[in-house]
mmCIF file of C-alpha atoms in Angstrom:
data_model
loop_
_atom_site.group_PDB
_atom_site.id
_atom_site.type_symbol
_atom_site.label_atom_id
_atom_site.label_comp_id
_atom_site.label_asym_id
_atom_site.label_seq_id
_atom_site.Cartn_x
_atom_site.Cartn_y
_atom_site.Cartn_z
ATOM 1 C CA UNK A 1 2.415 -27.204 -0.289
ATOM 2 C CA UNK A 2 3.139 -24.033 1.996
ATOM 3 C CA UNK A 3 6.787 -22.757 1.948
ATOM 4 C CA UNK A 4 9.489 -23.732 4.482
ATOM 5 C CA UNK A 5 9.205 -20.648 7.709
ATOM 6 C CA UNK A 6 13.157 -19.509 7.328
ATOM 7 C CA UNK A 7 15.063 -20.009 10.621
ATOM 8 C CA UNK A 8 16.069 -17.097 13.189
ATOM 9 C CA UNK A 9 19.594 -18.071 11.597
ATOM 10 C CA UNK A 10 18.369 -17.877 8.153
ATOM 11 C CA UNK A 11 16.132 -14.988 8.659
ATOM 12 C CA UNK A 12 19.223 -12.920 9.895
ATOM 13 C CA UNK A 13 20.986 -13.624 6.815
ATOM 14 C CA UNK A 14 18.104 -12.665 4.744
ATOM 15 C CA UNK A 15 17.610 -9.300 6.629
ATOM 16 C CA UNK A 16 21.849 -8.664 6.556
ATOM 17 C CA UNK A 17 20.944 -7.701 3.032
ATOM 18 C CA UNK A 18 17.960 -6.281 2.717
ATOM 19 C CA UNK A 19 18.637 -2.229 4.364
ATOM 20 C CA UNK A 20 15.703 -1.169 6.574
ATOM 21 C CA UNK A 21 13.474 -4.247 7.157
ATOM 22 C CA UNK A 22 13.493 -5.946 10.187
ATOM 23 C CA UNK A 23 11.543 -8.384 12.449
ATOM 24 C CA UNK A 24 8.026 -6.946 13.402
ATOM 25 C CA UNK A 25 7.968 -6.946 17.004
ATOM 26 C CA UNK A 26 4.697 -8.857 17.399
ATOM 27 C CA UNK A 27 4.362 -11.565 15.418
ATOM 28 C CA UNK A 28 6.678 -13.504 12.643
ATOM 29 C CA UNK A 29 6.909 -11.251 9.442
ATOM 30 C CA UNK A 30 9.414 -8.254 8.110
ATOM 31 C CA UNK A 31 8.954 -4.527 7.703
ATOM 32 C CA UNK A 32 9.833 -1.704 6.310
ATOM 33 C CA UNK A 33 8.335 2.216 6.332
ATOM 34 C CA UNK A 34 9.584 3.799 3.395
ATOM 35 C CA UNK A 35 9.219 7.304 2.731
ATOM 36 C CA UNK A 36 8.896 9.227 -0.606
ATOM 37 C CA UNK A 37 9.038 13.184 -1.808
ATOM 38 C CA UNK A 38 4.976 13.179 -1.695
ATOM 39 C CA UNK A 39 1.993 11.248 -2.621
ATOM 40 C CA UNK A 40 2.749 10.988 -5.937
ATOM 41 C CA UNK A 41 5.896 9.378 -5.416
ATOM 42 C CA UNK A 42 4.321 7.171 -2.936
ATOM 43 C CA UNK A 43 1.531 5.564 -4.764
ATOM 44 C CA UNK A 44 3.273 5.179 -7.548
ATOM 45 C CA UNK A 45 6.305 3.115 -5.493
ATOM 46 C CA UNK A 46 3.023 1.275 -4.525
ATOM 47 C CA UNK A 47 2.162 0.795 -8.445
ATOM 48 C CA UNK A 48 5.305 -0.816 -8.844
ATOM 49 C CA UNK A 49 4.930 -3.182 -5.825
ATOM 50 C CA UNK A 50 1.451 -4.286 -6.240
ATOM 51 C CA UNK A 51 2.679 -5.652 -10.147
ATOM 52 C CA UNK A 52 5.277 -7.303 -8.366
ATOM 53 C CA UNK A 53 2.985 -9.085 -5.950
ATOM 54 C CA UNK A 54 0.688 -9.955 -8.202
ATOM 55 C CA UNK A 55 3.288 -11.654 -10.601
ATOM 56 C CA UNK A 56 4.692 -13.289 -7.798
ATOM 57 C CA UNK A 57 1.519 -14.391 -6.544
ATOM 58 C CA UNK A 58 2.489 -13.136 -2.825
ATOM 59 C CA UNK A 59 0.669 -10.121 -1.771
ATOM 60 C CA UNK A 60 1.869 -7.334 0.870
ATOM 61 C CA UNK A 61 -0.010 -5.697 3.531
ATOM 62 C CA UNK A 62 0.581 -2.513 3.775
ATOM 63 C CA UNK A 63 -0.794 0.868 4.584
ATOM 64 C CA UNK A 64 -0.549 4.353 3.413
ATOM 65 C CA UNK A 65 -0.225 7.859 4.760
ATOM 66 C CA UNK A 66 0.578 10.373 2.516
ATOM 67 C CA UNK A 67 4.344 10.156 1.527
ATOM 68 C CA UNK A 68 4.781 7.329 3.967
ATOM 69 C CA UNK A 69 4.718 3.552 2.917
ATOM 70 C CA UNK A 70 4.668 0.854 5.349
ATOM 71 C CA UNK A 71 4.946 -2.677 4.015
ATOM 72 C CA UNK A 72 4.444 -6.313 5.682
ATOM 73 C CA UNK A 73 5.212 -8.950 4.481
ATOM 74 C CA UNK A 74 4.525 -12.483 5.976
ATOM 75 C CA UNK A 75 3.448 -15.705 4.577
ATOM 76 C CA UNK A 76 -0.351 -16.721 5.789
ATOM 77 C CA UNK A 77 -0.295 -20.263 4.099
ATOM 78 C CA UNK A 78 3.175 -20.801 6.379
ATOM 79 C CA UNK A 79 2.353 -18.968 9.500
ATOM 80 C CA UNK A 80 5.786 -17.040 9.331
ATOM 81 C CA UNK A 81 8.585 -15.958 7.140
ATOM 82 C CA UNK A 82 9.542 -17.555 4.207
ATOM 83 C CA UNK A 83 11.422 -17.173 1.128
ATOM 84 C CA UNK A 84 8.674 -15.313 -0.843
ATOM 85 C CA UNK A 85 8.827 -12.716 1.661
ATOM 86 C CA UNK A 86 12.452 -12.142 1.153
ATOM 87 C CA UNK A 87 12.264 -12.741 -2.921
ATOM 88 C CA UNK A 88 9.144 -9.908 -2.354
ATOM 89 C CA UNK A 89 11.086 -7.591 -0.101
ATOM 90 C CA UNK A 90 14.707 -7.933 -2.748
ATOM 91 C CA UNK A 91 12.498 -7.141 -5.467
ATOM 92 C CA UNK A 92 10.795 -4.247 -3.800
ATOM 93 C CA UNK A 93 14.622 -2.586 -3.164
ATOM 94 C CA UNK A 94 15.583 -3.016 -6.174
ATOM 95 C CA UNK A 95 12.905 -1.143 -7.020
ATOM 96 C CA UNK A 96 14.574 1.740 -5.300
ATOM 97 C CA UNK A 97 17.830 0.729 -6.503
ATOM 98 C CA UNK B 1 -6.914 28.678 6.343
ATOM 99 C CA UNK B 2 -8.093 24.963 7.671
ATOM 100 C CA UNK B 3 -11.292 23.897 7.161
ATOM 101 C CA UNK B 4 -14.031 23.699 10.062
ATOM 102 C CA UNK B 5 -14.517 20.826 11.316
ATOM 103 C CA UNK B 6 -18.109 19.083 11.326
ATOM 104 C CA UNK B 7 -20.555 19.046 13.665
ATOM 105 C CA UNK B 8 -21.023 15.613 15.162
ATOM 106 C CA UNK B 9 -25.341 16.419 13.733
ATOM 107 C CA UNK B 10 -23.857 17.531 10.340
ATOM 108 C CA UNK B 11 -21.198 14.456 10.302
ATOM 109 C CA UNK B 12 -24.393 12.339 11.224
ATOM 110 C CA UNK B 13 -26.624 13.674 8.173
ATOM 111 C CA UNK B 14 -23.252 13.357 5.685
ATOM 112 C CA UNK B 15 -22.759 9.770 7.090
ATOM 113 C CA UNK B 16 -26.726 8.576 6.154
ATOM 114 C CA UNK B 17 -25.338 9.291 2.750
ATOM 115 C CA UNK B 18 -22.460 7.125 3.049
ATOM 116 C CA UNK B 19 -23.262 3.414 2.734
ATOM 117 C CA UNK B 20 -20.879 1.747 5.523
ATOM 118 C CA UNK B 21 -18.940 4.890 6.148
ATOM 119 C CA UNK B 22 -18.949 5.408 10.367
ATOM 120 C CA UNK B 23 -17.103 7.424 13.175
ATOM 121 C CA UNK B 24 -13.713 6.069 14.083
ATOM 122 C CA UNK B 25 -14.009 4.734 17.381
ATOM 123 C CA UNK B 26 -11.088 6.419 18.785
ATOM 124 C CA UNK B 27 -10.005 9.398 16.928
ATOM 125 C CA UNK B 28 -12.197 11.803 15.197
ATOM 126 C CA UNK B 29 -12.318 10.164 11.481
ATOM 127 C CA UNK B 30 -14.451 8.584 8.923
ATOM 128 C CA UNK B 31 -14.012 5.139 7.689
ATOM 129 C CA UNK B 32 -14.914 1.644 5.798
ATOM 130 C CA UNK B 33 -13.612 -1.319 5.099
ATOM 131 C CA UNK B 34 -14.029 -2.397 1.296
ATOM 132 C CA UNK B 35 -13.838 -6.084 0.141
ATOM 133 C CA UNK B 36 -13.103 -7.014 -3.362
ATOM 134 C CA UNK B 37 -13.011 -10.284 -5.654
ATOM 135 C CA UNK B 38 -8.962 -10.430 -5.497
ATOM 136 C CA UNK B 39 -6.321 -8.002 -5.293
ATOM 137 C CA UNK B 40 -6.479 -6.659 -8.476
ATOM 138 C CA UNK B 41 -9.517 -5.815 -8.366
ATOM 139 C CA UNK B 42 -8.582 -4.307 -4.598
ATOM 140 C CA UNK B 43 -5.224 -2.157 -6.353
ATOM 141 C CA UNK B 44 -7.194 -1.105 -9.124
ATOM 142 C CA UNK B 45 -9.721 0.436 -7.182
ATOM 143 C CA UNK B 46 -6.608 2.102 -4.791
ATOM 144 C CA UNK B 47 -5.337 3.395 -7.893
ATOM 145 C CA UNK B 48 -8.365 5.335 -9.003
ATOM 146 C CA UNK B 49 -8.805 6.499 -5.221
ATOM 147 C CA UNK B 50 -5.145 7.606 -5.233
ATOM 148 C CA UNK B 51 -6.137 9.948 -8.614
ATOM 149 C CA UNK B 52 -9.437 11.418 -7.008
ATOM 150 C CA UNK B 53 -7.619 12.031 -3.519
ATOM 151 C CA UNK B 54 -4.642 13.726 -5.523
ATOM 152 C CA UNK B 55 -7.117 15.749 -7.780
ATOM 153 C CA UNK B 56 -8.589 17.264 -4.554
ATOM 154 C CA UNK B 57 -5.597 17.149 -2.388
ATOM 155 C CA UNK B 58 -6.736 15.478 0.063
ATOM 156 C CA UNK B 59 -5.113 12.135 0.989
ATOM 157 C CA UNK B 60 -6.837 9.006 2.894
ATOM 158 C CA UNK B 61 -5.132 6.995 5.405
ATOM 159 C CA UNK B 62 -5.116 3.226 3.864
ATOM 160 C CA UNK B 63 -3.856 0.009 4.101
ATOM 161 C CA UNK B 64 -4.753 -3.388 1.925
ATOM 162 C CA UNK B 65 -4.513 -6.712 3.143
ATOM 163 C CA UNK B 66 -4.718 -8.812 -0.346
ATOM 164 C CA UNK B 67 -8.411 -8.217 -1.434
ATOM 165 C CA UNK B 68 -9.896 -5.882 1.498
ATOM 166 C CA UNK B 69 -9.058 -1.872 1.564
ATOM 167 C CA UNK B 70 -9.612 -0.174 4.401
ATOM 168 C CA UNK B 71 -9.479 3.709 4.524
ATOM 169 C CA UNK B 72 -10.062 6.283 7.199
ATOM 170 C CA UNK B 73 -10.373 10.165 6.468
ATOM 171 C CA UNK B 74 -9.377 12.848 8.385
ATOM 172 C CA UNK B 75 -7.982 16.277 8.204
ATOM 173 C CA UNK B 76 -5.257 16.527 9.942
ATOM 174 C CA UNK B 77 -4.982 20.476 9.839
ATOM 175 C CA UNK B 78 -8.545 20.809 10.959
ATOM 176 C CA UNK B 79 -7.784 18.090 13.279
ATOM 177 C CA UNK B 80 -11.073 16.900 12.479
ATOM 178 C CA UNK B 81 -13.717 15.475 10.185
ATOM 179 C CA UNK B 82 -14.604 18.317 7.255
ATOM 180 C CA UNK B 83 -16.437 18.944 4.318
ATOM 181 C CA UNK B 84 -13.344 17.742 2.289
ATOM 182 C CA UNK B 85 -13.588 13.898 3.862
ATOM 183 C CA UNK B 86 -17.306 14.019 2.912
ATOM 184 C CA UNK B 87 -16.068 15.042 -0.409
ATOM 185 C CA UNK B 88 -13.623 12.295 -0.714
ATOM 186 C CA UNK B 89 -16.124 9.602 0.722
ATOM 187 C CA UNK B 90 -19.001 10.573 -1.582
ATOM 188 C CA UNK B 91 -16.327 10.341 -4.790
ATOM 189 C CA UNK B 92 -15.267 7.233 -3.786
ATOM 190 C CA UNK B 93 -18.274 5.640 -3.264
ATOM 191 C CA UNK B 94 -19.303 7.223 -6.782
ATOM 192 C CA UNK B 95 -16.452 4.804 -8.213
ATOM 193 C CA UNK B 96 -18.263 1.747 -6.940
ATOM 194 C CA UNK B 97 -21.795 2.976 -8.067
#
């Protein structure tokens, strides 16, 4: 069964604690660009990420440019933002914690 | 000192050698789109891309979207396609061989 989309309401409270992602503009999902010392630092914040996907079974898009890290997260099953998008994105800063 | 950038004949004669490799439409780049069996197979191959583009220092412009990879090469101080992307496609494709 796909997840519940999270309200504007709820969404807001999600993103109140969750510094630097926001709304994408143009269509329902979060972001954040991170940015790191160098590549190094980059890919492996990306390391870290993709085992936490993969455990959670919810999978970011994302792209890469050197020391930059930009990270999407939406859920395709739900056609918006749900819950596993904010579990992702927590676990992601706490990464950087 | 930057490196020159390619001819658009000697970018076409590197680019026969690059199964699915192709002129970015609207800057002057190289790229492909790769498709795995799941994201782990996707991320693993990232990873060993992200040790053959540090080893040369040369980094590609990526994303991932759960199994596909796409990456586009450039170099940005030649603001151009050079020998270096050629380099970088050929070892990457020499992953998948």
């Amino acid at each position: 069964m796909a997840r519940a989309v999270l309200t504007e309401a709820e969404l807001d409270v999600a993103l109140a604690s969750l510094n630097g992602w926001a709304k994408s503009p143009e269509r329902p999902a979060i972001h954040k660009a991170y940015r790191f010392k160098n590549f190094v630092e980059a890919f492996g914040f990306m390391t870290k990420v993709a085992l936490l996907a993969e455990k959670l079974d919810h999978h970011p898009e994302w792209s890469n440019v050197y020391r930059t890290v930009e990270i999407t997260l939406t859920t395709h099953d739900s056609k918006g933002v749900t819950e596993l998008d904010v579990i992702l994105a927590t676990q992601v800063e706490a990464l950087l914690a």
